[in-house]
Amino acid sequence: MSQPILQPIGIVHCDITSREDAPKNYDISDRKGVLEIYPAFQDGLQGIAAGHTIVVLFWLDRSDRTRLLVYPRGDRSRGLHGVFATRSPDRPNPIALSEVRILAIRNNCLEVVGLDVLDGTPIIDIKKKITPEDRPTA
Amino acid sequence: MSQPILQPIGIVHCDITSREDAPKNYDISDRKGVLEIYPAFQDGLQGIAAGHTIVVLFWLDRSDRTRLLVYPRGDRSRGLHGVFATRSPDRPNPIALSEVRILAIRNNCLEVVGLDVLDGTPIIDIKKKITPEDRPTA
């Protein structure tokens, strides 16, 4: 059985340096940056190409892991919500899930648009986005 | 800075007991089961209700973390792909991402449909699904 200890596969480089400056979600972000994948994991990128939208998991290393209740997007008028009913970066396992579009690939670096995480955030996984074309035909 | 060590927030109970029997993705699954959230994390569920579709992250504790190249869905005719270009359960950080629909909630247990993971798999996060209604209006 795998111990639940993550190994970063890369790191984000972008100009988002404070939580206040970060877009509230990837779907409203036009922020560009680079996903640097460490050479030990570069073979895992085979088949990924410019133009693809990919799912990226990040480890939010500056989050508060003790919070279970938050005001969604900091809006106190909405009342407290359980973190699992939100996309708050504060949660017991602070993993962020974003969809970004690849603009260009240079060796182990993916230039992307749609970032909503801080510069220097560890990358822990990349996945193919599921599209209707993935469903088996009858 | 948070060390990248995960703490399971719960466990899945379902009748999927082998990888061969598991649906290839949540979007083609009609398998039901229960997400048992441990009492220490139950407050984080506030605001989640029956009828919601939620995003669930699982720790695939029986995966191979050393593989970087796989045949997608085991189909050798498609050739080897980098794991990051697929949804293979084998990957350096074996986290699965599923969307499931909540049928009922009883205390700390969520009865759901759409499972594609093995019975006994640790749950590591639950997130709100982003919908078009989440985008700010002009």
PDB file of C-alpha atoms in Angstrom:
ATOM      1  CA  MET A   1       0.000   0.000   0.000  1.00  0.00           C
ATOM      2  CA  SER A   2       1.296   3.450  -0.951  1.00  0.00           C
ATOM      3  CA  GLN A   3       1.953   5.780   1.967  1.00  0.00           C
ATOM      4  CA  PRO A   4       0.077   9.034   1.352  1.00  0.00           C
ATOM      5  CA  ILE A   5       3.222  11.143   0.973  1.00  0.00           C
ATOM      6  CA  LEU A   6       3.302  13.307  -2.140  1.00  0.00           C
ATOM      7  CA  GLN A   7       6.342  13.848  -4.329  1.00  0.00           C
ATOM      8  CA  PRO A   8       6.230  17.151  -6.236  1.00  0.00           C
ATOM      9  CA  ILE A   9       6.576  16.538  -9.987  1.00  0.00           C
ATOM     10  CA  GLY A  10       7.318  20.189 -10.750  1.00  0.00           C
ATOM     11  CA  ILE A  11       6.806  23.824  -9.797  1.00  0.00           C
ATOM     12  CA  VAL A  12       4.808  26.809 -11.113  1.00  0.00           C
ATOM     13  CA  HIS A  13       6.439  30.022 -12.285  1.00  0.00           C
ATOM     14  CA  CYS A  14       4.053  32.973 -12.604  1.00  0.00           C
ATOM     15  CA  ASP A  15       3.553  36.564 -11.439  1.00  0.00           C
ATOM     16  CA  ILE A  16       0.857  35.814  -8.843  1.00  0.00           C
ATOM     17  CA  THR A  17       2.530  36.500  -5.501  1.00  0.00           C
ATOM     18  CA  SER A  18      -0.325  37.072  -3.029  1.00  0.00           C
ATOM     19  CA  ARG A  19      -3.635  35.394  -2.370  1.00  0.00           C
ATOM     20  CA  GLU A  20      -5.364  38.763  -2.863  1.00  0.00           C
ATOM     21  CA  ASP A  21      -3.931  38.980  -6.380  1.00  0.00           C
ATOM     22  CA  ALA A  22      -4.890  35.399  -7.317  1.00  0.00           C
ATOM     23  CA  PRO A  23      -7.975  34.854  -9.488  1.00  0.00           C
ATOM     24  CA  LYS A  24     -10.703  33.161  -7.454  1.00  0.00           C
ATOM     25  CA  ASN A  25     -10.829  30.254  -9.895  1.00  0.00           C
ATOM     26  CA  TYR A  26      -9.135  29.006 -13.037  1.00  0.00           C
ATOM     27  CA  ASP A  27     -12.291  29.443 -15.103  1.00  0.00           C
ATOM     28  CA  ILE A  28     -12.112  33.225 -14.728  1.00  0.00           C
ATOM     29  CA  SER A  29      -8.310  33.496 -15.058  1.00  0.00           C
ATOM     30  CA  ASP A  30      -6.302  34.824 -17.980  1.00  0.00           C
ATOM     31  CA  ARG A  31      -3.018  34.664 -16.047  1.00  0.00           C
ATOM     32  CA  LYS A  32      -0.120  33.039 -17.881  1.00  0.00           C
ATOM     33  CA  GLY A  33       2.875  31.196 -16.503  1.00  0.00           C
ATOM     34  CA  VAL A  34       5.106  28.159 -16.848  1.00  0.00           C
ATOM     35  CA  LEU A  35       4.692  24.651 -15.424  1.00  0.00           C
ATOM     36  CA  GLU A  36       8.260  23.360 -14.965  1.00  0.00           C
ATOM     37  CA  ILE A  37       8.180  19.564 -14.753  1.00  0.00           C
ATOM     38  CA  TYR A  38      11.240  18.022 -13.095  1.00  0.00           C
ATOM     39  CA  PRO A  39      13.378  15.940 -15.494  1.00  0.00           C
ATOM     40  CA  ALA A  40      12.729  12.700 -13.560  1.00  0.00           C
ATOM     41  CA  PHE A  41       9.047  12.943 -14.565  1.00  0.00           C
ATOM     42  CA  GLN A  42       9.406  14.381 -18.080  1.00  0.00           C
ATOM     43  CA  ASP A  43       8.612  11.055 -19.829  1.00  0.00           C
ATOM     44  CA  GLY A  44       5.116  11.294 -18.359  1.00  0.00           C
ATOM     45  CA  LEU A  45       4.385  14.275 -20.623  1.00  0.00           C
ATOM     46  CA  GLN A  46       4.448  12.203 -23.839  1.00  0.00           C
ATOM     47  CA  GLY A  47       1.241  12.819 -25.782  1.00  0.00           C
ATOM     48  CA  ILE A  48       0.582  16.283 -24.331  1.00  0.00           C
ATOM     49  CA  ALA A  49       0.651  19.058 -26.943  1.00  0.00           C
ATOM     50  CA  ALA A  50       0.114  22.786 -27.365  1.00  0.00           C
ATOM     51  CA  GLY A  51      -3.575  23.624 -27.633  1.00  0.00           C
ATOM     52  CA  HIS A  52      -4.636  20.936 -25.140  1.00  0.00           C
ATOM     53  CA  THR A  53      -6.560  21.828 -21.994  1.00  0.00           C
ATOM     54  CA  ILE A  54      -5.149  19.822 -19.095  1.00  0.00           C
ATOM     55  CA  VAL A  55      -6.192  19.216 -15.497  1.00  0.00           C
ATOM     56  CA  VAL A  56      -3.463  20.170 -13.012  1.00  0.00           C
ATOM     57  CA  LEU A  57      -3.277  19.356  -9.306  1.00  0.00           C
ATOM     58  CA  PHE A  58      -1.216  21.656  -7.084  1.00  0.00           C
ATOM     59  CA  TRP A  59      -0.114  21.361  -3.448  1.00  0.00           C
ATOM     60  CA  LEU A  60      -1.073  24.674  -1.812  1.00  0.00           C
ATOM     61  CA  ASP A  61       1.885  24.776   0.535  1.00  0.00           C
ATOM     62  CA  ARG A  62       0.865  28.072   2.169  1.00  0.00           C
ATOM     63  CA  SER A  63      -2.695  27.047   3.134  1.00  0.00           C
ATOM     64  CA  ASP A  64      -4.249  26.607   6.573  1.00  0.00           C
ATOM     65  CA  ARG A  65      -4.968  22.884   7.025  1.00  0.00           C
ATOM     66  CA  THR A  66      -6.900  23.292  10.291  1.00  0.00           C
ATOM     67  CA  ARG A  67      -9.942  25.160   8.936  1.00  0.00           C
ATOM     68  CA  LEU A  68     -13.194  23.272   8.330  1.00  0.00           C
ATOM     69  CA  LEU A  69     -15.492  26.336   8.000  1.00  0.00           C
ATOM     70  CA  VAL A  70     -14.914  29.340   5.713  1.00  0.00           C
ATOM     71  CA  TYR A  71     -16.697  32.324   4.217  1.00  0.00           C
ATOM     72  CA  PRO A  72     -16.859  31.461   0.471  1.00  0.00           C
ATOM     73  CA  ARG A  73     -14.564  33.826  -1.442  1.00  0.00           C
ATOM     74  CA  GLY A  74     -14.201  35.831   1.769  1.00  0.00           C
ATOM     75  CA  ASP A  75     -17.797  37.090   1.500  1.00  0.00           C
ATOM     76  CA  ARG A  76     -19.181  37.236   5.061  1.00  0.00           C
ATOM     77  CA  SER A  77     -22.693  37.964   3.800  1.00  0.00           C
ATOM     78  CA  ARG A  78     -22.882  34.376   2.553  1.00  0.00           C
ATOM     79  CA  GLY A  79     -22.316  32.869   6.013  1.00  0.00           C
ATOM     80  CA  LEU A  80     -19.968  30.061   6.997  1.00  0.00           C
ATOM     81  CA  HIS A  81     -19.739  27.005   4.754  1.00  0.00           C
ATOM     82  CA  GLY A  82     -17.974  23.703   5.263  1.00  0.00           C
ATOM     83  CA  VAL A  83     -14.720  23.725   3.279  1.00  0.00           C
ATOM     84  CA  PHE A  84     -15.853  20.652   1.326  1.00  0.00           C
ATOM     85  CA  ALA A  85     -18.804  22.688  -0.039  1.00  0.00           C
ATOM     86  CA  THR A  86     -16.354  25.302  -1.420  1.00  0.00           C
ATOM     87  CA  ARG A  87     -13.139  25.652  -3.442  1.00  0.00           C
ATOM     88  CA  SER A  88     -11.295  27.380  -0.564  1.00  0.00           C
ATOM     89  CA  PRO A  89      -7.500  26.886  -0.574  1.00  0.00           C
ATOM     90  CA  ASP A  90      -7.768  26.250   3.177  1.00  0.00           C
ATOM     91  CA  ARG A  91      -8.724  22.600   3.768  1.00  0.00           C
ATOM     92  CA  PRO A  92      -7.296  19.483   5.470  1.00  0.00           C
ATOM     93  CA  ASN A  93      -5.461  18.386   2.297  1.00  0.00           C
ATOM     94  CA  PRO A  94      -4.771  21.643   0.421  1.00  0.00           C
ATOM     95  CA  ILE A  95      -4.867  20.352  -3.148  1.00  0.00           C
ATOM     96  CA  ALA A  96      -5.972  22.762  -5.867  1.00  0.00           C
ATOM     97  CA  LEU A  97      -7.542  21.569  -9.085  1.00  0.00           C
ATOM     98  CA  SER A  98      -7.262  23.792 -12.164  1.00  0.00           C
ATOM     99  CA  GLU A  99      -7.828  23.464 -15.880  1.00  0.00           C
ATOM    100  CA  VAL A 100      -5.263  25.344 -17.943  1.00  0.00           C
ATOM    101  CA  ARG A 101      -4.648  25.610 -21.678  1.00  0.00           C
ATOM    102  CA  ILE A 102      -1.204  24.859 -23.079  1.00  0.00           C
ATOM    103  CA  LEU A 103       0.205  27.637 -25.261  1.00  0.00           C
ATOM    104  CA  ALA A 104       3.606  26.075 -25.964  1.00  0.00           C
ATOM    105  CA  ILE A 105       5.906  23.280 -24.812  1.00  0.00           C
ATOM    106  CA  ARG A 106       9.688  23.606 -24.566  1.00  0.00           C
ATOM    107  CA  ASN A 107      11.351  20.431 -23.293  1.00  0.00           C
ATOM    108  CA  ASN A 108      10.123  20.021 -19.704  1.00  0.00           C
ATOM    109  CA  CYS A 109       8.357  23.401 -19.507  1.00  0.00           C
ATOM    110  CA  LEU A 110       4.686  23.988 -20.378  1.00  0.00           C
ATOM    111  CA  GLU A 111       3.642  27.577 -21.040  1.00  0.00           C
ATOM    112  CA  VAL A 112      -0.001  27.831 -19.959  1.00  0.00           C
ATOM    113  CA  VAL A 113      -2.886  30.256 -19.477  1.00  0.00           C
ATOM    114  CA  GLY A 114      -5.558  30.079 -16.767  1.00  0.00           C
ATOM    115  CA  LEU A 115      -3.441  29.992 -13.588  1.00  0.00           C
ATOM    116  CA  ASP A 116      -4.957  30.753 -10.174  1.00  0.00           C
ATOM    117  CA  VAL A 117      -2.149  29.667  -7.821  1.00  0.00           C
ATOM    118  CA  LEU A 118       0.860  31.426  -6.298  1.00  0.00           C
ATOM    119  CA  ASP A 119       4.306  31.557  -7.860  1.00  0.00           C
ATOM    120  CA  GLY A 120       6.404  28.666  -6.558  1.00  0.00           C
ATOM    121  CA  THR A 121       3.483  26.328  -5.838  1.00  0.00           C
ATOM    122  CA  PRO A 122       4.422  22.635  -6.165  1.00  0.00           C
ATOM    123  CA  ILE A 123       2.739  20.633  -8.967  1.00  0.00           C
ATOM    124  CA  ILE A 124       1.673  17.139  -7.941  1.00  0.00           C
ATOM    125  CA  ASP A 125      -0.226  15.756 -10.945  1.00  0.00           C
ATOM    126  CA  ILE A 126      -1.391  16.413 -14.501  1.00  0.00           C
ATOM    127  CA  LYS A 127      -4.364  14.589 -16.043  1.00  0.00           C
ATOM    128  CA  LYS A 128      -6.092  14.416 -19.370  1.00  0.00           C
ATOM    129  CA  LYS A 129      -9.351  16.385 -19.338  1.00  0.00           C
ATOM    130  CA  ILE A 130     -12.332  14.094 -19.899  1.00  0.00           C
ATOM    131  CA  THR A 131     -14.374  15.147 -22.911  1.00  0.00           C
ATOM    132  CA  PRO A 132     -17.553  13.715 -24.445  1.00  0.00           C
ATOM    133  CA  GLU A 133     -15.345  12.053 -27.089  1.00  0.00           C
ATOM    134  CA  ASP A 134     -13.926   9.796 -24.351  1.00  0.00           C
ATOM    135  CA  ARG A 135     -17.220   8.027 -23.847  1.00  0.00           C
ATOM    136  CA  PRO A 136     -17.456   4.627 -25.487  1.00  0.00           C
ATOM    137  CA  THR A 137     -19.781   4.474 -28.457  1.00  0.00           C
ATOM    138  CA  ALA A 138     -22.598   1.941 -28.549  1.00  0.00           C
TER     139      ALA A 138
ATOM    140  CA  MET B   1       5.015  25.508   4.691  1.00  0.00           C
ATOM    141  CA  SER B   2       2.798  22.405   4.770  1.00  0.00           C
ATOM    142  CA  GLN B   3       4.627  19.128   4.361  1.00  0.00           C
ATOM    143  CA  PRO B   4       3.034  17.193   1.496  1.00  0.00           C
ATOM    144  CA  ILE B   5       1.702  14.405   3.708  1.00  0.00           C
ATOM    145  CA  LEU B   6      -1.961  13.589   3.199  1.00  0.00           C
ATOM    146  CA  GLN B   7      -4.423  12.854   5.980  1.00  0.00           C
ATOM    147  CA  PRO B   8      -7.360  10.708   4.815  1.00  0.00           C
ATOM    148  CA  ILE B   9     -10.673  12.439   5.595  1.00  0.00           C
ATOM    149  CA  GLY B  10     -12.730   9.302   5.004  1.00  0.00           C
ATOM    150  CA  ILE B  11     -13.088   5.990   3.186  1.00  0.00           C
ATOM    151  CA  VAL B  12     -15.215   4.579   0.346  1.00  0.00           C
ATOM    152  CA  HIS B  13     -17.564   1.653   0.773  1.00  0.00           C
ATOM    153  CA  CYS B  14     -18.722   0.063  -2.484  1.00  0.00           C
ATOM    154  CA  ASP B  15     -18.884  -3.276  -4.302  1.00  0.00           C
ATOM    155  CA  ILE B  16     -15.977  -2.603  -6.704  1.00  0.00           C
ATOM    156  CA  THR B  17     -13.240  -4.984  -5.608  1.00  0.00           C
ATOM    157  CA  SER B  18     -10.923  -5.336  -8.613  1.00  0.00           C
ATOM    158  CA  ARG B  19      -9.469  -2.959 -11.135  1.00  0.00           C
ATOM    159  CA  GLU B  20     -10.994  -5.077 -13.913  1.00  0.00           C
ATOM    160  CA  ASP B  21     -14.447  -4.525 -12.439  1.00  0.00           C
ATOM    161  CA  ALA B  22     -13.982  -0.757 -11.995  1.00  0.00           C
ATOM    162  CA  PRO B  23     -15.590   1.580 -14.539  1.00  0.00           C
ATOM    163  CA  LYS B  24     -12.884   3.291 -16.608  1.00  0.00           C
ATOM    164  CA  ASN B  25     -14.121   6.730 -15.527  1.00  0.00           C
ATOM    165  CA  TYR B  26     -16.735   8.317 -13.306  1.00  0.00           C
ATOM    166  CA  ASP B  27     -18.574   9.799 -16.294  1.00  0.00           C
ATOM    167  CA  ILE B  28     -19.593   6.333 -17.494  1.00  0.00           C
ATOM    168  CA  SER B  29     -20.262   4.858 -14.036  1.00  0.00           C
ATOM    169  CA  ASP B  30     -23.620   4.044 -12.464  1.00  0.00           C
ATOM    170  CA  ARG B  31     -22.017   2.330  -9.459  1.00  0.00           C
ATOM    171  CA  LYS B  32     -23.354   3.349  -6.067  1.00  0.00           C
ATOM    172  CA  GLY B  33     -21.647   3.398  -2.706  1.00  0.00           C
ATOM    173  CA  VAL B  34     -21.053   5.363   0.478  1.00  0.00           C
ATOM    174  CA  LEU B  35     -18.462   8.024   1.256  1.00  0.00           C
ATOM    175  CA  GLU B  36     -17.853   7.705   5.009  1.00  0.00           C
ATOM    176  CA  ILE B  37     -16.297  10.960   6.290  1.00  0.00           C
ATOM    177  CA  TYR B  38     -14.452  10.617   9.579  1.00  0.00           C
ATOM    178  CA  PRO B  39     -16.110  12.523  12.465  1.00  0.00           C
ATOM    179  CA  ALA B  40     -13.115  14.872  12.887  1.00  0.00           C
ATOM    180  CA  PHE B  41     -13.853  16.300   9.422  1.00  0.00           C
ATOM    181  CA  GLN B  42     -17.666  16.196   9.472  1.00  0.00           C
ATOM    182  CA  ASP B  43     -18.061  19.975  10.021  1.00  0.00           C
ATOM    183  CA  GLY B  44     -16.504  20.489   6.582  1.00  0.00           C
ATOM    184  CA  LEU B  45     -19.624  18.961   4.994  1.00  0.00           C
ATOM    185  CA  GLN B  46     -21.901  21.899   5.979  1.00  0.00           C
ATOM    186  CA  GLY B  47     -23.690  23.174   2.884  1.00  0.00           C
ATOM    187  CA  ILE B  48     -23.519  19.899   0.956  1.00  0.00           C
ATOM    188  CA  ALA B  49     -26.934  18.395   0.188  1.00  0.00           C
ATOM    189  CA  ALA B  50     -28.613  15.508  -1.623  1.00  0.00           C
ATOM    190  CA  GLY B  51     -28.866  16.202  -5.343  1.00  0.00           C
ATOM    191  CA  HIS B  52     -25.511  17.999  -5.521  1.00  0.00           C
ATOM    192  CA  THR B  53     -22.755  16.789  -7.817  1.00  0.00           C
ATOM    193  CA  ILE B  54     -19.441  16.992  -5.959  1.00  0.00           C
ATOM    194  CA  VAL B  55     -15.796  16.608  -6.943  1.00  0.00           C
ATOM    195  CA  VAL B  56     -14.019  13.927  -4.895  1.00  0.00           C
ATOM    196  CA  LEU B  57     -10.287  13.244  -4.664  1.00  0.00           C
ATOM    197  CA  PHE B  58      -9.193   9.739  -3.687  1.00  0.00           C
ATOM    198  CA  TRP B  59      -5.786   8.298  -2.765  1.00  0.00           C
ATOM    199  CA  LEU B  60      -5.356   5.202  -4.943  1.00  0.00           C
ATOM    200  CA  ASP B  61      -3.419   3.228  -2.378  1.00  0.00           C
ATOM    201  CA  ARG B  62      -2.995   0.152  -4.596  1.00  0.00           C
ATOM    202  CA  SER B  63      -1.469   1.950  -7.597  1.00  0.00           C
ATOM    203  CA  ASP B  64       2.021   1.671  -9.093  1.00  0.00           C
ATOM    204  CA  ARG B  65       3.811   4.988  -8.459  1.00  0.00           C
ATOM    205  CA  THR B  66       6.846   4.158 -10.616  1.00  0.00           C
ATOM    206  CA  ARG B  67       5.148   4.100 -14.032  1.00  0.00           C
ATOM    207  CA  LEU B  68       5.489   7.088 -16.366  1.00  0.00           C
ATOM    208  CA  LEU B  69       4.283   5.358 -19.568  1.00  0.00           C
ATOM    209  CA  VAL B  70       1.053   3.367 -19.966  1.00  0.00           C
ATOM    210  CA  TYR B  71      -1.282   1.955 -22.603  1.00  0.00           C
ATOM    211  CA  PRO B  72      -4.441   4.094 -22.223  1.00  0.00           C
ATOM    212  CA  ARG B  73      -7.253   1.941 -20.801  1.00  0.00           C
ATOM    213  CA  GLY B  74      -4.986  -1.070 -21.375  1.00  0.00           C
ATOM    214  CA  ASP B  75      -5.427  -0.785 -25.159  1.00  0.00           C
ATOM    215  CA  ARG B  76      -2.055  -1.704 -26.723  1.00  0.00           C
ATOM    216  CA  SER B  77      -3.221  -0.633 -30.184  1.00  0.00           C
ATOM    217  CA  ARG B  78      -3.080   2.984 -29.011  1.00  0.00           C
ATOM    218  CA  GLY B  79       0.624   2.848 -28.144  1.00  0.00           C
ATOM    219  CA  LEU B  80       2.374   4.072 -25.009  1.00  0.00           C
ATOM    220  CA  HIS B  81       1.345   7.439 -23.579  1.00  0.00           C
ATOM    221  CA  GLY B  82       2.833   9.504 -20.793  1.00  0.00           C
ATOM    222  CA  VAL B  83       0.739   9.023 -17.651  1.00  0.00           C
ATOM    223  CA  PHE B  84       0.086  12.781 -17.488  1.00  0.00           C
ATOM    224  CA  ALA B  85      -1.679  12.543 -20.880  1.00  0.00           C
ATOM    225  CA  THR B  86      -4.076   9.915 -19.443  1.00  0.00           C
ATOM    226  CA  ARG B  87      -6.320   9.192 -16.443  1.00  0.00           C
ATOM    227  CA  SER B  88      -4.389   6.022 -15.518  1.00  0.00           C
ATOM    228  CA  PRO B  89      -4.511   5.113 -11.815  1.00  0.00           C
ATOM    229  CA  ASP B  90      -0.760   4.410 -12.055  1.00  0.00           C
ATOM    230  CA  ARG B  91       1.144   7.710 -11.671  1.00  0.00           C
ATOM    231  CA  PRO B  92       3.725   9.295  -9.323  1.00  0.00           C
ATOM    232  CA  ASN B  93       1.017  10.717  -7.041  1.00  0.00           C
ATOM    233  CA  PRO B  94      -1.920   8.334  -7.453  1.00  0.00           C
ATOM    234  CA  ILE B  95      -4.782  10.738  -6.865  1.00  0.00           C
ATOM    235  CA  ALA B  96      -8.094  10.034  -8.595  1.00  0.00           C
ATOM    236  CA  LEU B  97     -10.553  12.760  -9.430  1.00  0.00           C
ATOM    237  CA  SER B  98     -14.227  11.839  -9.775  1.00  0.00           C
ATOM    238  CA  GLU B  99     -17.535  13.652  -9.956  1.00  0.00           C
ATOM    239  CA  VAL B 100     -20.318  11.845  -8.121  1.00  0.00           C
ATOM    240  CA  ARG B 101     -23.937  12.708  -7.406  1.00  0.00           C
ATOM    241  CA  ILE B 102     -25.234  12.656  -3.844  1.00  0.00           C
ATOM    242  CA  LEU B 103     -28.348  10.527  -3.395  1.00  0.00           C
ATOM    243  CA  ALA B 104     -28.721  10.935   0.370  1.00  0.00           C
ATOM    244  CA  ILE B 105     -26.820  12.124   3.442  1.00  0.00           C
ATOM    245  CA  ARG B 106     -26.997  10.426   6.829  1.00  0.00           C
ATOM    246  CA  ASN B 107     -24.810  12.135   9.439  1.00  0.00           C
ATOM    247  CA  ASN B 108     -21.228  11.642   8.222  1.00  0.00           C
ATOM    248  CA  CYS B 109     -22.097   9.264   5.358  1.00  0.00           C
ATOM    249  CA  LEU B 110     -22.845  10.369   1.796  1.00  0.00           C
ATOM    250  CA  GLU B 111     -24.669   7.869  -0.416  1.00  0.00           C
ATOM    251  CA  VAL B 112     -23.462   8.561  -3.969  1.00  0.00           C
ATOM    252  CA  VAL B 113     -23.658   7.311  -7.550  1.00  0.00           C
ATOM    253  CA  GLY B 114     -20.857   7.448 -10.137  1.00  0.00           C
ATOM    254  CA  LEU B 115     -18.037   5.637  -8.335  1.00  0.00           C
ATOM    255  CA  ASP B 116     -14.994   4.302 -10.226  1.00  0.00           C
ATOM    256  CA  VAL B 117     -12.629   3.409  -7.362  1.00  0.00           C
ATOM    257  CA  LEU B 118     -12.059   0.286  -5.281  1.00  0.00           C
ATOM    258  CA  ASP B 119     -13.814  -0.508  -2.016  1.00  0.00           C
ATOM    259  CA  GLY B 120     -11.749   0.796   0.897  1.00  0.00           C
ATOM    260  CA  THR B 121     -10.023   3.591  -1.034  1.00  0.00           C
ATOM    261  CA  PRO B 122      -9.087   6.583   1.181  1.00  0.00           C
ATOM    262  CA  ILE B 123     -10.886   9.887   0.477  1.00  0.00           C
ATOM    263  CA  ILE B 124      -8.603  12.930   0.679  1.00  0.00           C
ATOM    264  CA  ASP B 125     -10.784  15.869  -0.421  1.00  0.00           C
ATOM    265  CA  ILE B 126     -14.247  16.974  -1.532  1.00  0.00           C
ATOM    266  CA  LYS B 127     -14.807  20.145  -3.545  1.00  0.00           C
ATOM    267  CA  LYS B 128     -17.736  22.100  -4.906  1.00  0.00           C
ATOM    268  CA  LYS B 129     -18.162  21.528  -8.635  1.00  0.00           C
ATOM    269  CA  ILE B 130     -17.647  24.768 -10.568  1.00  0.00           C
ATOM    270  CA  THR B 131     -20.671  25.655 -12.676  1.00  0.00           C
ATOM    271  CA  PRO B 132     -21.354  28.568 -15.040  1.00  0.00           C
ATOM    272  CA  GLU B 133     -23.384  30.189 -12.228  1.00  0.00           C
ATOM    273  CA  ASP B 134     -20.132  30.661 -10.273  1.00  0.00           C
ATOM    274  CA  ARG B 135     -18.793  33.192 -12.733  1.00  0.00           C
ATOM    275  CA  PRO B 136     -19.123  36.809 -11.654  1.00  0.00           C
ATOM    276  CA  THR B 137     -21.686  38.814 -13.577  1.00  0.00           C
ATOM    277  CA  ALA B 138     -20.693  42.053 -15.253  1.00  0.00           C
TER     278      ALA B 138
END
